[in-house]
Structure formats: C-alpha cells, structure tokens
Amino acid sequence: SAIPNFLEKFDGMIFVSEAARAEMRKWGKPTYVIHTGVDSDFCEQENVERERLRASLGFNEDSVVVGYISRLVRRKGVLRLIDMAPQIIQREPKTKFLLVGSGPLRAHVERRIKELDLRGTMIYVGPKPFYEMPKYFAALDVFAFPTYGEGFSLALLEAMASGKAIVTMANWGTGEAITHRVNGLLCRDEREFKDSLLLVCRNRAMREILGNRAKTIVCTTSTWSQVAEKTLAAYQESIGRSAKKQPLG
C-alpha cells in the first residue's frame, strides 16, 4: 500500500521499543529504537531513606515488601495482583504489599483491598508526586508488574534503576527490558506469576542478584542524559542524510 502522506516528510523515525518499530518498517523509512530513560535519582537512593519510609508504613525488618507503582488501569494488571495477594501471604506470611498510583480503578482497588481483608498487609498510599517516586521504589524488595501489555514501561525501568527484583508478565513490551532469570523473571500466565513472586519473596540472594543486574544495566545505559545523547545522534544522522538528498547549486 502507499506510504501515508505524513510519513513522506520524515527523514527518520524514533521508537521506544523494537515492537513499536516493527509496525513501521514496511514504509522503508530509517528508524531508530531509543528506549525510555530514567532520572538518575533512582540510581542513587540510600538505605537510610528506605528504612525510614518502610517504618512509617508499618513494615518491619523481616518484611518482604512487594510493590506495584504505576497507574491503576486494567491493562497493567493491578486487580489480579490484589486478587492473588491472599494466597501469597498465606504461603509466605512475611510478605507485605505496597501500592502507589492513581487512575480510573482507584475506588475499585480500595474496595477490593477491604473485601479481601488486606488492610495491614497491603498498603495503598494513593498517588505521589514524581520527586517522591525514588524513595517509594527504594522501599520495595520486589517490583510486581502483572501487565497485559506495554510499549516500553517507564515504571519497569525505574524499578530496575532502583535495584529491585522484578516479576512481570512476558509480553512484547516487557521482554525488551527483562531477560528471564538474568535481570528479572518473565511469566507466561498468572499461576507462573504467583509462583515466581513466592520464589523471590523466599530467596533473598536471588532478589539481590536480579536487582543488582537490573540496576547496572539501566544506570549505565538509560539515564536521561544517555537517552539525550542517543537522540541527538539520531537527529544528526537524519539531518546528514537529508542534506545529501538536496540538489547542488
């Protein structure tokens, strides 16, 4: 089919994931994949701030805190995380849950926590300003992200930069950020997700290995300054290509 008119004006296109780029390759335009960046503050959180926040939320030294920090929308799977929480807690009583965020499911989330009698074991703190996000990620031991599909998740990158063990569903967005059992766990279905959560909640050494690898990857390749450098290089290459097309004289 003919190339859309608006694409005729482009000398190059930037996408946040390979999956997104795949949809546009058929038009024959030069393309670049530059993943979303993270603020360097996520790479630099200190344990003092972590322990202070955990204590204020009612978590003790033995608590294994599983967190969901993202928008409260169906696509990101927050409701299925809440529904599996009682089974996780029953099998691993040290597990606590922390939810941060807002969205159209907020009332549903609050109601479901009450219905399942999770008060005290699942703490929902509502939305928080961006500048407070690093300390909330730092308070976690595990980042749980049962999403149904992502382009390239900023929350996932922020959890990686914070050095957290990540358990997420395998789909076309998360698979570009997470390599299974290298810097996180990718799950094919809800049962596998629940089993993987239990595995990392019970295994501190595994949490530390996965988290440290994730942090190293993101903090050495994906801070905003690094993303800016990659974006500038893509623009410079596109401008140079365009200049060569201009007629001489």
JSON list of C-alpha atoms in Angstrom, two decimals:
[
{"chain": "A", "resi": 1, "resn": "SER", "atom": "CA", "xyz": [0.00, 0.00, 0.00]},
{"chain": "A", "resi": 2, "resn": "ALA", "atom": "CA", "xyz": [1.04, 3.62, -0.49]},
{"chain": "A", "resi": 3, "resn": "ILE", "atom": "CA", "xyz": [3.07, 5.35, 2.19]},
{"chain": "A", "resi": 4, "resn": "PRO", "atom": "CA", "xyz": [0.90, 7.68, 4.32]},
{"chain": "A", "resi": 5, "resn": "ASN", "atom": "CA", "xyz": [1.29, 11.33, 3.32]},
{"chain": "A", "resi": 6, "resn": "PHE", "atom": "CA", "xyz": [2.60, 12.49, 6.68]},
{"chain": "A", "resi": 7, "resn": "LEU", "atom": "CA", "xyz": [5.46, 9.96, 6.54]},
{"chain": "A", "resi": 8, "resn": "GLU", "atom": "CA", "xyz": [6.75, 11.45, 3.29]},
{"chain": "A", "resi": 9, "resn": "LYS", "atom": "CA", "xyz": [8.04, 14.41, 5.31]},
{"chain": "A", "resi": 10, "resn": "PHE", "atom": "CA", "xyz": [10.08, 12.26, 7.70]},
{"chain": "A", "resi": 11, "resn": "ASP", "atom": "CA", "xyz": [13.83, 11.65, 7.32]},
{"chain": "A", "resi": 12, "resn": "GLY", "atom": "CA", "xyz": [13.80, 9.21, 10.23]},
{"chain": "A", "resi": 13, "resn": "MET", "atom": "CA", "xyz": [11.57, 7.85, 12.99]},
{"chain": "A", "resi": 14, "resn": "ILE", "atom": "CA", "xyz": [12.34, 7.15, 16.65]},
{"chain": "A", "resi": 15, "resn": "PHE", "atom": "CA", "xyz": [10.50, 4.45, 18.60]},
{"chain": "A", "resi": 16, "resn": "VAL", "atom": "CA", "xyz": [10.63, 3.44, 22.27]},
{"chain": "A", "resi": 17, "resn": "SER", "atom": "CA", "xyz": [10.71, -0.30, 21.51]},
{"chain": "A", "resi": 18, "resn": "GLU", "atom": "CA", "xyz": [11.52, -2.81, 18.79]},
{"chain": "A", "resi": 19, "resn": "ALA", "atom": "CA", "xyz": [7.91, -3.93, 18.88]},
{"chain": "A", "resi": 20, "resn": "ALA", "atom": "CA", "xyz": [6.73, -0.42, 18.02]},
{"chain": "A", "resi": 21, "resn": "ARG", "atom": "CA", "xyz": [9.33, -0.08, 15.26]},
{"chain": "A", "resi": 22, "resn": "ALA", "atom": "CA", "xyz": [8.27, -3.36, 13.67]},
{"chain": "A", "resi": 23, "resn": "GLU", "atom": "CA", "xyz": [4.90, -1.83, 12.79]},
{"chain": "A", "resi": 24, "resn": "MET", "atom": "CA", "xyz": [6.53, 0.93, 10.72]},
{"chain": "A", "resi": 25, "resn": "ARG", "atom": "CA", "xyz": [9.43, -0.81, 8.99]},
{"chain": "A", "resi": 26, "resn": "LYS", "atom": "CA", "xyz": [7.26, -1.65, 6.00]},
{"chain": "A", "resi": 27, "resn": "TRP", "atom": "CA", "xyz": [7.33, 2.01, 4.93]},
{"chain": "A", "resi": 28, "resn": "GLY", "atom": "CA", "xyz": [11.05, 1.92, 4.26]},
{"chain": "A", "resi": 29, "resn": "LYS", "atom": "CA", "xyz": [11.99, 4.94, 6.36]},
{"chain": "A", "resi": 30, "resn": "PRO", "atom": "CA", "xyz": [15.17, 4.95, 8.51]},
{"chain": "A", "resi": 31, "resn": "THR", "atom": "CA", "xyz": [14.21, 4.03, 12.07]},
{"chain": "A", "resi": 32, "resn": "TYR", "atom": "CA", "xyz": [15.83, 4.14, 15.50]},
{"chain": "A", "resi": 33, "resn": "VAL", "atom": "CA", "xyz": [14.94, 2.50, 18.80]},
{"chain": "A", "resi": 34, "resn": "ILE", "atom": "CA", "xyz": [15.74, 4.64, 21.82]},
{"chain": "A", "resi": 35, "resn": "HIS", "atom": "CA", "xyz": [14.26, 3.26, 25.00]},
{"chain": "A", "resi": 36, "resn": "THR", "atom": "CA", "xyz": [12.67, 5.50, 27.60]},
{"chain": "A", "resi": 37, "resn": "GLY", "atom": "CA", "xyz": [15.10, 6.99, 30.10]},
{"chain": "A", "resi": 38, "resn": "VAL", "atom": "CA", "xyz": [15.09, 7.21, 33.89]},
{"chain": "A", "resi": 39, "resn": "ASP", "atom": "CA", "xyz": [16.05, 10.00, 36.24]},
{"chain": "A", "resi": 40, "resn": "SER", "atom": "CA", "xyz": [19.44, 9.40, 37.85]},
{"chain": "A", "resi": 41, "resn": "ASP", "atom": "CA", "xyz": [17.84, 9.86, 41.30]},
{"chain": "A", "resi": 42, "resn": "PHE", "atom": "CA", "xyz": [16.51, 6.31, 41.03]},
{"chain": "A", "resi": 43, "resn": "CYS", "atom": "CA", "xyz": [20.09, 5.05, 40.82]},
{"chain": "A", "resi": 44, "resn": "GLU", "atom": "CA", "xyz": [21.24, 6.91, 43.92]},
{"chain": "A", "resi": 45, "resn": "GLN", "atom": "CA", "xyz": [18.80, 6.11, 46.75]},
{"chain": "A", "resi": 46, "resn": "GLU", "atom": "CA", "xyz": [20.30, 5.48, 50.18]},
{"chain": "A", "resi": 47, "resn": "ASN", "atom": "CA", "xyz": [19.29, 2.85, 52.74]},
{"chain": "A", "resi": 48, "resn": "VAL", "atom": "CA", "xyz": [18.53, 5.45, 55.43]},
{"chain": "A", "resi": 49, "resn": "GLU", "atom": "CA", "xyz": [15.64, 6.86, 53.41]},
{"chain": "A", "resi": 50, "resn": "ARG", "atom": "CA", "xyz": [14.43, 3.34, 52.58]},
{"chain": "A", "resi": 51, "resn": "GLU", "atom": "CA", "xyz": [14.30, 2.23, 56.21]},
{"chain": "A", "resi": 52, "resn": "ARG", "atom": "CA", "xyz": [12.62, 5.42, 57.36]},
{"chain": "A", "resi": 53, "resn": "LEU", "atom": "CA", "xyz": [9.80, 5.09, 54.83]},
{"chain": "A", "resi": 54, "resn": "ARG", "atom": "CA", "xyz": [9.33, 1.37, 55.47]},
{"chain": "A", "resi": 55, "resn": "ALA", "atom": "CA", "xyz": [8.97, 2.01, 59.20]},
{"chain": "A", "resi": 56, "resn": "SER", "atom": "CA", "xyz": [6.45, 4.81, 58.61]},
{"chain": "A", "resi": 57, "resn": "LEU", "atom": "CA", "xyz": [4.33, 2.41, 56.54]},
{"chain": "A", "resi": 58, "resn": "GLY", "atom": "CA", "xyz": [4.32, -0.24, 59.25]},
{"chain": "A", "resi": 59, "resn": "PHE", "atom": "CA", "xyz": [6.83, -2.65, 57.71]},
{"chain": "A", "resi": 60, "resn": "ASN", "atom": "CA", "xyz": [9.48, -4.24, 59.93]},
{"chain": "A", "resi": 61, "resn": "GLU", "atom": "CA", "xyz": [12.97, -5.54, 59.22]},
{"chain": "A", "resi": 62, "resn": "ASP", "atom": "CA", "xyz": [11.67, -9.01, 58.36]},
{"chain": "A", "resi": 63, "resn": "SER", "atom": "CA", "xyz": [9.00, -7.80, 55.92]},
{"chain": "A", "resi": 64, "resn": "VAL", "atom": "CA", "xyz": [9.44, -8.65, 52.27]},
{"chain": "A", "resi": 65, "resn": "VAL", "atom": "CA", "xyz": [7.73, -5.76, 50.50]},
{"chain": "A", "resi": 66, "resn": "VAL", "atom": "CA", "xyz": [6.19, -6.41, 47.10]},
{"chain": "A", "resi": 67, "resn": "GLY", "atom": "CA", "xyz": [5.28, -3.22, 45.29]},
{"chain": "A", "resi": 68, "resn": "TYR", "atom": "CA", "xyz": [3.15, -2.04, 42.42]},
{"chain": "A", "resi": 69, "resn": "ILE", "atom": "CA", "xyz": [3.91, 1.55, 41.42]},
{"chain": "A", "resi": 70, "resn": "SER", "atom": "CA", "xyz": [2.02, 2.55, 38.29]},
{"chain": "A", "resi": 71, "resn": "ARG", "atom": "CA", "xyz": [-1.34, 3.74, 37.01]},
{"chain": "A", "resi": 72, "resn": "LEU", "atom": "CA", "xyz": [-4.42, 1.96, 38.29]},
{"chain": "A", "resi": 73, "resn": "VAL", "atom": "CA", "xyz": [-5.79, 0.74, 34.97]},
{"chain": "A", "resi": 74, "resn": "ARG", "atom": "CA", "xyz": [-6.91, -2.72, 33.90]},
{"chain": "A", "resi": 75, "resn": "ARG", "atom": "CA", "xyz": [-4.20, -3.10, 31.26]},
{"chain": "A", "resi": 76, "resn": "LYS", "atom": "CA", "xyz": [-1.47, -3.01, 33.89]},
{"chain": "A", "resi": 77, "resn": "GLY", "atom": "CA", "xyz": [-2.96, -5.88, 35.89]},
{"chain": "A", "resi": 78, "resn": "VAL", "atom": "CA", "xyz": [-3.24, -4.30, 39.33]},
{"chain": "A", "resi": 79, "resn": "LEU", "atom": "CA", "xyz": [-6.50, -6.10, 40.10]},
{"chain": "A", "resi": 80, "resn": "ARG", "atom": "CA", "xyz": [-5.09, -9.53, 39.50]},
{"chain": "A", "resi": 81, "resn": "LEU", "atom": "CA", "xyz": [-2.15, -8.70, 41.76]},
{"chain": "A", "resi": 82, "resn": "ILE", "atom": "CA", "xyz": [-4.59, -7.78, 44.53]},
{"chain": "A", "resi": 83, "resn": "ASP", "atom": "CA", "xyz": [-6.59, -10.97, 43.98]},
{"chain": "A", "resi": 84, "resn": "MET", "atom": "CA", "xyz": [-3.54, -13.22, 44.28]},
{"chain": "A", "resi": 85, "resn": "ALA", "atom": "CA", "xyz": [-2.18, -11.43, 47.37]},
{"chain": "A", "resi": 86, "resn": "PRO", "atom": "CA", "xyz": [-4.07, -13.53, 49.99]},
{"chain": "A", "resi": 87, "resn": "GLN", "atom": "CA", "xyz": [-2.59, -16.73, 48.56]},
{"chain": "A", "resi": 88, "resn": "ILE", "atom": "CA", "xyz": [0.91, -15.25, 48.57]},
{"chain": "A", "resi": 89, "resn": "ILE", "atom": "CA", "xyz": [0.57, -14.05, 52.16]},
{"chain": "A", "resi": 90, "resn": "GLN", "atom": "CA", "xyz": [-0.86, -17.38, 53.31]},
{"chain": "A", "resi": 91, "resn": "ARG", "atom": "CA", "xyz": [2.13, -19.26, 51.90]},
{"chain": "A", "resi": 92, "resn": "GLU", "atom": "CA", "xyz": [4.74, -16.62, 52.84]},
{"chain": "A", "resi": 93, "resn": "PRO", "atom": "CA", "xyz": [3.46, -14.62, 55.85]},
{"chain": "A", "resi": 94, "resn": "LYS", "atom": "CA", "xyz": [6.39, -12.15, 55.83]},
{"chain": "A", "resi": 95, "resn": "THR", "atom": "CA", "xyz": [5.14, -10.73, 52.53]},
{"chain": "A", "resi": 96, "resn": "LYS", "atom": "CA", "xyz": [3.63, -7.25, 52.55]},
{"chain": "A", "resi": 97, "resn": "PHE", "atom": "CA", "xyz": [2.28, -5.26, 49.61]},
{"chain": "A", "resi": 98, "resn": "LEU", "atom": "CA", "xyz": [2.65, -1.59, 48.76]},
{"chain": "A", "resi": 99, "resn": "LEU", "atom": "CA", "xyz": [0.55, 0.07, 46.04]},
{"chain": "A", "resi": 100, "resn": "VAL", "atom": "CA", "xyz": [1.31, 3.56, 44.72]},
{"chain": "A", "resi": 101, "resn": "GLY", "atom": "CA", "xyz": [-0.61, 5.36, 41.98]},
{"chain": "A", "resi": 102, "resn": "SER", "atom": "CA", "xyz": [-3.95, 6.62, 40.80]},
{"chain": "A", "resi": 103, "resn": "GLY", "atom": "CA", "xyz": [-6.30, 6.07, 37.91]},
{"chain": "A", "resi": 104, "resn": "PRO", "atom": "CA", "xyz": [-9.83, 5.03, 36.98]},
{"chain": "A", "resi": 105, "resn": "LEU", "atom": "CA", "xyz": [-9.64, 1.87, 39.11]},
{"chain": "A", "resi": 106, "resn": "ARG", "atom": "CA", "xyz": [-8.79, 3.70, 42.33]},
{"chain": "A", "resi": 107, "resn": "ALA", "atom": "CA", "xyz": [-12.18, 3.17, 44.02]},
{"chain": "A", "resi": 108, "resn": "HIS", "atom": "CA", "xyz": [-12.24, -0.44, 42.83]},
{"chain": "A", "resi": 109, "resn": "VAL", "atom": "CA", "xyz": [-8.75, -1.04, 44.24]},
{"chain": "A", "resi": 110, "resn": "GLU", "atom": "CA", "xyz": [-9.63, 0.45, 47.63]},
{"chain": "A", "resi": 111, "resn": "ARG", "atom": "CA", "xyz": [-12.85, -1.57, 47.79]},
{"chain": "A", "resi": 112, "resn": "ARG", "atom": "CA", "xyz": [-11.14, -4.82, 46.79]},
{"chain": "A", "resi": 113, "resn": "ILE", "atom": "CA", "xyz": [-8.47, -4.41, 49.48]},
{"chain": "A", "resi": 114, "resn": "LYS", "atom": "CA", "xyz": [-11.25, -4.11, 52.09]},
{"chain": "A", "resi": 115, "resn": "GLU", "atom": "CA", "xyz": [-13.22, -7.04, 50.66]},
{"chain": "A", "resi": 116, "resn": "LEU", "atom": "CA", "xyz": [-10.19, -9.31, 50.88]},
{"chain": "A", "resi": 117, "resn": "ASP", "atom": "CA", "xyz": [-9.38, -8.02, 54.38]},
{"chain": "A", "resi": 118, "resn": "LEU", "atom": "CA", "xyz": [-5.88, -6.99, 53.30]},
{"chain": "A", "resi": 119, "resn": "ARG", "atom": "CA", "xyz": [-5.66, -3.91, 55.48]},
{"chain": "A", "resi": 120, "resn": "GLY", "atom": "CA", "xyz": [-2.33, -4.02, 57.28]},
{"chain": "A", "resi": 121, "resn": "THR", "atom": "CA", "xyz": [-0.76, -6.39, 54.76]},
{"chain": "A", "resi": 122, "resn": "MET", "atom": "CA", "xyz": [-1.50, -4.38, 51.59]},
{"chain": "A", "resi": 123, "resn": "ILE", "atom": "CA", "xyz": [-0.88, -0.66, 51.98]},
{"chain": "A", "resi": 124, "resn": "TYR", "atom": "CA", "xyz": [-2.29, 1.68, 49.35]},
{"chain": "A", "resi": 125, "resn": "VAL", "atom": "CA", "xyz": [-0.90, 5.20, 49.68]},
{"chain": "A", "resi": 126, "resn": "GLY", "atom": "CA", "xyz": [-2.58, 6.80, 46.66]},
{"chain": "A", "resi": 127, "resn": "PRO", "atom": "CA", "xyz": [-0.70, 8.88, 44.09]},
{"chain": "A", "resi": 128, "resn": "LYS", "atom": "CA", "xyz": [2.61, 10.52, 44.95]},
{"chain": "A", "resi": 129, "resn": "PRO", "atom": "CA", "xyz": [4.50, 13.35, 43.22]},
{"chain": "A", "resi": 130, "resn": "PHE", "atom": "CA", "xyz": [7.30, 12.36, 40.87]},
{"chain": "A", "resi": 131, "resn": "TYR", "atom": "CA", "xyz": [10.05, 13.65, 43.15]},
{"chain": "A", "resi": 132, "resn": "GLU", "atom": "CA", "xyz": [8.97, 11.17, 45.83]},
{"chain": "A", "resi": 133, "resn": "MET", "atom": "CA", "xyz": [8.94, 8.16, 43.50]},
{"chain": "A", "resi": 134, "resn": "PRO", "atom": "CA", "xyz": [12.60, 7.15, 44.04]},
{"chain": "A", "resi": 135, "resn": "LYS", "atom": "CA", "xyz": [12.09, 6.65, 47.78]},
{"chain": "A", "resi": 136, "resn": "TYR", "atom": "CA", "xyz": [8.96, 4.54, 47.23]},
{"chain": "A", "resi": 137, "resn": "PHE", "atom": "CA", "xyz": [10.79, 2.29, 44.79]},
{"chain": "A", "resi": 138, "resn": "ALA", "atom": "CA", "xyz": [13.68, 2.11, 47.27]},
{"chain": "A", "resi": 139, "resn": "ALA", "atom": "CA", "xyz": [11.27, 0.86, 49.97]},
{"chain": "A", "resi": 140, "resn": "LEU", "atom": "CA", "xyz": [10.48, -2.27, 47.96]},
{"chain": "A", "resi": 141, "resn": "ASP", "atom": "CA", "xyz": [12.14, -5.66, 47.87]},
{"chain": "A", "resi": 142, "resn": "VAL", "atom": "CA", "xyz": [10.24, -6.87, 44.79]},
{"chain": "A", "resi": 143, "resn": "PHE", "atom": "CA", "xyz": [8.52, -5.00, 41.96]},
{"chain": "A", "resi": 144, "resn": "ALA", "atom": "CA", "xyz": [5.44, -6.88, 40.77]},
{"chain": "A", "resi": 145, "resn": "PHE", "atom": "CA", "xyz": [4.10, -5.88, 37.35]},
{"chain": "A", "resi": 146, "resn": "PRO", "atom": "CA", "xyz": [1.37, -8.22, 36.04]},
{"chain": "A", "resi": 147, "resn": "THR", "atom": "CA", "xyz": [0.72, -6.06, 32.96]},
{"chain": "A", "resi": 148, "resn": "TYR", "atom": "CA", "xyz": [-1.25, -7.33, 29.96]},
{"chain": "A", "resi": 149, "resn": "GLY", "atom": "CA", "xyz": [0.90, -5.33, 27.54]},
{"chain": "A", "resi": 150, "resn": "GLU", "atom": "CA", "xyz": [3.34, -2.41, 27.37]},
{"chain": "A", "resi": 151, "resn": "GLY", "atom": "CA", "xyz": [5.08, -0.26, 24.81]},
{"chain": "A", "resi": 152, "resn": "PHE", "atom": "CA", "xyz": [8.16, 0.20, 26.96]},
{"chain": "A", "resi": 153, "resn": "SER", "atom": "CA", "xyz": [7.31, 0.71, 30.60]},
{"chain": "A", "resi": 154, "resn": "LEU", "atom": "CA", "xyz": [8.85, 3.63, 32.50]},
{"chain": "A", "resi": 155, "resn": "ALA", "atom": "CA", "xyz": [7.80, 2.07, 35.82]},
{"chain": "A", "resi": 156, "resn": "LEU", "atom": "CA", "xyz": [9.69, -1.09, 34.90]},
{"chain": "A", "resi": 157, "resn": "LEU", "atom": "CA", "xyz": [12.85, 0.90, 34.15]},
{"chain": "A", "resi": 158, "resn": "GLU", "atom": "CA", "xyz": [12.52, 2.86, 37.39]},
{"chain": "A", "resi": 159, "resn": "ALA", "atom": "CA", "xyz": [12.26, -0.39, 39.33]},
{"chain": "A", "resi": 160, "resn": "MET", "atom": "CA", "xyz": [15.36, -1.70, 37.55]},
{"chain": "A", "resi": 161, "resn": "ALA", "atom": "CA", "xyz": [17.29, 1.51, 38.27]},
{"chain": "A", "resi": 162, "resn": "SER", "atom": "CA", "xyz": [16.28, 1.14, 41.93]},
{"chain": "A", "resi": 163, "resn": "GLY", "atom": "CA", "xyz": [17.87, -2.32, 42.04]},
{"chain": "A", "resi": 164, "resn": "LYS", "atom": "CA", "xyz": [14.67, -4.27, 42.66]},
{"chain": "A", "resi": 165, "resn": "ALA", "atom": "CA", "xyz": [13.94, -7.88, 41.82]},
{"chain": "A", "resi": 166, "resn": "ILE", "atom": "CA", "xyz": [11.28, -7.76, 39.11]},
{"chain": "A", "resi": 167, "resn": "VAL", "atom": "CA", "xyz": [8.47, -10.20, 38.40]},
{"chain": "A", "resi": 168, "resn": "THR", "atom": "CA", "xyz": [6.44, -9.31, 35.33]},
{"chain": "A", "resi": 169, "resn": "MET", "atom": "CA", "xyz": [4.30, -10.87, 32.65]},
{"chain": "A", "resi": 170, "resn": "ALA", "atom": "CA", "xyz": [6.04, -11.74, 29.39]},
{"chain": "A", "resi": 171, "resn": "ASN", "atom": "CA", "xyz": [4.74, -9.65, 26.52]},
{"chain": "A", "resi": 172, "resn": "TRP", "atom": "CA", "xyz": [6.04, -7.58, 23.63]},
{"chain": "A", "resi": 173, "resn": "GLY", "atom": "CA", "xyz": [7.00, -4.64, 25.83]},
{"chain": "A", "resi": 174, "resn": "THR", "atom": "CA", "xyz": [8.45, -6.21, 28.96]},
{"chain": "A", "resi": 175, "resn": "GLY", "atom": "CA", "xyz": [10.53, -8.74, 27.04]},
{"chain": "A", "resi": 176, "resn": "GLU", "atom": "CA", "xyz": [12.78, -5.99, 25.71]},
{"chain": "A", "resi": 177, "resn": "ALA", "atom": "CA", "xyz": [13.68, -4.78, 29.20]},
{"chain": "A", "resi": 178, "resn": "ILE", "atom": "CA", "xyz": [13.82, -8.09, 31.07]},
{"chain": "A", "resi": 179, "resn": "THR", "atom": "CA", "xyz": [15.84, -11.19, 30.25]},
{"chain": "A", "resi": 180, "resn": "HIS", "atom": "CA", "xyz": [14.39, -14.11, 32.18]},
{"chain": "A", "resi": 181, "resn": "ARG", "atom": "CA", "xyz": [16.45, -15.10, 35.23]},
{"chain": "A", "resi": 182, "resn": "VAL", "atom": "CA", "xyz": [19.13, -12.55, 34.32]},
{"chain": "A", "resi": 183, "resn": "ASN", "atom": "CA", "xyz": [17.65, -9.25, 35.49]},
{"chain": "A", "resi": 184, "resn": "GLY", "atom": "CA", "xyz": [14.12, -10.33, 36.38]},
{"chain": "A", "resi": 185, "resn": "LEU", "atom": "CA", "xyz": [11.51, -13.05, 35.96]},
{"chain": "A", "resi": 186, "resn": "LEU", "atom": "CA", "xyz": [9.16, -13.20, 32.97]},
{"chain": "A", "resi": 187, "resn": "CYS", "atom": "CA", "xyz": [5.91, -15.13, 33.45]},
{"chain": "A", "resi": 188, "resn": "ARG", "atom": "CA", "xyz": [3.59, -16.67, 30.87]},
{"chain": "A", "resi": 189, "resn": "ASP", "atom": "CA", "xyz": [0.43, -16.80, 32.98]},
{"chain": "A", "resi": 190, "resn": "GLU", "atom": "CA", "xyz": [-0.99, -15.90, 36.38]},
{"chain": "A", "resi": 191, "resn": "ARG", "atom": "CA", "xyz": [0.00, -19.19, 38.01]},
{"chain": "A", "resi": 192, "resn": "GLU", "atom": "CA", "xyz": [3.60, -18.74, 36.91]},
{"chain": "A", "resi": 193, "resn": "PHE", "atom": "CA", "xyz": [3.48, -15.13, 38.11]},
{"chain": "A", "resi": 194, "resn": "LYS", "atom": "CA", "xyz": [2.28, -16.18, 41.56]},
{"chain": "A", "resi": 195, "resn": "ASP", "atom": "CA", "xyz": [4.89, -18.95, 41.82]},
{"chain": "A", "resi": 196, "resn": "SER", "atom": "CA", "xyz": [7.64, -16.54, 40.73]},
{"chain": "A", "resi": 197, "resn": "LEU", "atom": "CA", "xyz": [6.58, -14.00, 43.35]},
{"chain": "A", "resi": 198, "resn": "LEU", "atom": "CA", "xyz": [6.78, -16.67, 46.02]},
{"chain": "A", "resi": 199, "resn": "LEU", "atom": "CA", "xyz": [10.18, -17.75, 44.76]},
{"chain": "A", "resi": 200, "resn": "VAL", "atom": "CA", "xyz": [11.77, -14.29, 45.03]},
{"chain": "A", "resi": 201, "resn": "CYS", "atom": "CA", "xyz": [9.99, -13.49, 48.30]},
{"chain": "A", "resi": 202, "resn": "ARG", "atom": "CA", "xyz": [11.59, -16.58, 49.84]},
{"chain": "A", "resi": 203, "resn": "ASN", "atom": "CA", "xyz": [15.04, -16.11, 48.32]},
{"chain": "A", "resi": 204, "resn": "ARG", "atom": "CA", "xyz": [16.93, -13.00, 49.38]},
{"chain": "A", "resi": 205, "resn": "ALA", "atom": "CA", "xyz": [20.06, -13.94, 47.45]},
{"chain": "A", "resi": 206, "resn": "MET", "atom": "CA", "xyz": [18.06, -14.22, 44.24]},
{"chain": "A", "resi": 207, "resn": "ARG", "atom": "CA", "xyz": [16.45, -10.82, 44.88]},
{"chain": "A", "resi": 208, "resn": "GLU", "atom": "CA", "xyz": [19.84, -9.22, 45.30]},
{"chain": "A", "resi": 209, "resn": "ILE", "atom": "CA", "xyz": [21.35, -10.83, 42.19]},
{"chain": "A", "resi": 210, "resn": "LEU", "atom": "CA", "xyz": [18.42, -9.92, 39.94]},
{"chain": "A", "resi": 211, "resn": "GLY", "atom": "CA", "xyz": [18.18, -6.41, 41.37]},
{"chain": "A", "resi": 212, "resn": "ASN", "atom": "CA", "xyz": [21.88, -5.65, 41.07]},
{"chain": "A", "resi": 213, "resn": "ARG", "atom": "CA", "xyz": [21.99, -6.81, 37.47]},
{"chain": "A", "resi": 214, "resn": "ALA", "atom": "CA", "xyz": [18.93, -4.76, 36.59]},
{"chain": "A", "resi": 215, "resn": "LYS", "atom": "CA", "xyz": [20.39, -1.65, 38.23]},
{"chain": "A", "resi": 216, "resn": "THR", "atom": "CA", "xyz": [23.70, -1.99, 36.42]},
{"chain": "A", "resi": 217, "resn": "ILE", "atom": "CA", "xyz": [22.00, -2.31, 33.03]},
{"chain": "A", "resi": 218, "resn": "VAL", "atom": "CA", "xyz": [19.75, 0.72, 33.40]},
{"chain": "A", "resi": 219, "resn": "CYS", "atom": "CA", "xyz": [22.07, 3.05, 35.30]},
{"chain": "A", "resi": 220, "resn": "THR", "atom": "CA", "xyz": [24.87, 2.57, 32.76]},
{"chain": "A", "resi": 221, "resn": "THR", "atom": "CA", "xyz": [22.75, 2.83, 29.60]},
{"chain": "A", "resi": 222, "resn": "SER", "atom": "CA", "xyz": [19.40, 4.52, 30.18]},
{"chain": "A", "resi": 223, "resn": "THR", "atom": "CA", "xyz": [19.61, 7.67, 32.27]},
{"chain": "A", "resi": 224, "resn": "TRP", "atom": "CA", "xyz": [18.04, 10.73, 30.61]},
{"chain": "A", "resi": 225, "resn": "SER", "atom": "CA", "xyz": [21.44, 12.19, 29.73]},
{"chain": "A", "resi": 226, "resn": "GLN", "atom": "CA", "xyz": [22.34, 8.98, 27.91]},
{"chain": "A", "resi": 227, "resn": "VAL", "atom": "CA", "xyz": [18.99, 8.92, 26.14]},
{"chain": "A", "resi": 228, "resn": "ALA", "atom": "CA", "xyz": [19.55, 12.54, 25.09]},
{"chain": "A", "resi": 229, "resn": "GLU", "atom": "CA", "xyz": [22.91, 11.62, 23.56]},
{"chain": "A", "resi": 230, "resn": "LYS", "atom": "CA", "xyz": [21.32, 8.79, 21.58]},
{"chain": "A", "resi": 231, "resn": "THR", "atom": "CA", "xyz": [18.51, 11.07, 20.41]},
{"chain": "A", "resi": 232, "resn": "LEU", "atom": "CA", "xyz": [20.97, 13.76, 19.31]},
{"chain": "A", "resi": 233, "resn": "ALA", "atom": "CA", "xyz": [22.96, 11.18, 17.34]},
{"chain": "A", "resi": 234, "resn": "ALA", "atom": "CA", "xyz": [19.78, 10.01, 15.58]},
{"chain": "A", "resi": 235, "resn": "TYR", "atom": "CA", "xyz": [18.88, 13.60, 14.65]},
{"chain": "A", "resi": 236, "resn": "GLN", "atom": "CA", "xyz": [22.39, 14.32, 13.37]},
{"chain": "A", "resi": 237, "resn": "GLU", "atom": "CA", "xyz": [22.37, 11.21, 11.21]},
{"chain": "A", "resi": 238, "resn": "SER", "atom": "CA", "xyz": [18.93, 12.06, 9.80]},
{"chain": "A", "resi": 239, "resn": "ILE", "atom": "CA", "xyz": [19.96, 15.66, 9.08]},
{"chain": "A", "resi": 240, "resn": "GLY", "atom": "CA", "xyz": [23.09, 14.47, 7.31]},
{"chain": "A", "resi": 241, "resn": "ARG", "atom": "CA", "xyz": [21.09, 12.02, 5.22]},
{"chain": "A", "resi": 242, "resn": "SER", "atom": "CA", "xyz": [18.61, 14.74, 4.29]},
{"chain": "A", "resi": 243, "resn": "ALA", "atom": "CA", "xyz": [21.38, 17.17, 3.32]},
{"chain": "A", "resi": 244, "resn": "LYS", "atom": "CA", "xyz": [22.84, 14.65, 0.88]},
{"chain": "A", "resi": 245, "resn": "LYS", "atom": "CA", "xyz": [19.46, 14.50, -0.90]},
{"chain": "A", "resi": 246, "resn": "GLN", "atom": "CA", "xyz": [19.36, 18.25, -1.54]},
{"chain": "A", "resi": 247, "resn": "PRO", "atom": "CA", "xyz": [20.20, 19.31, -5.11]},
{"chain": "A", "resi": 248, "resn": "LEU", "atom": "CA", "xyz": [23.54, 21.07, -5.59]},
{"chain": "A", "resi": 249, "resn": "GLY", "atom": "CA", "xyz": [23.87, 24.66, -6.80]}
]
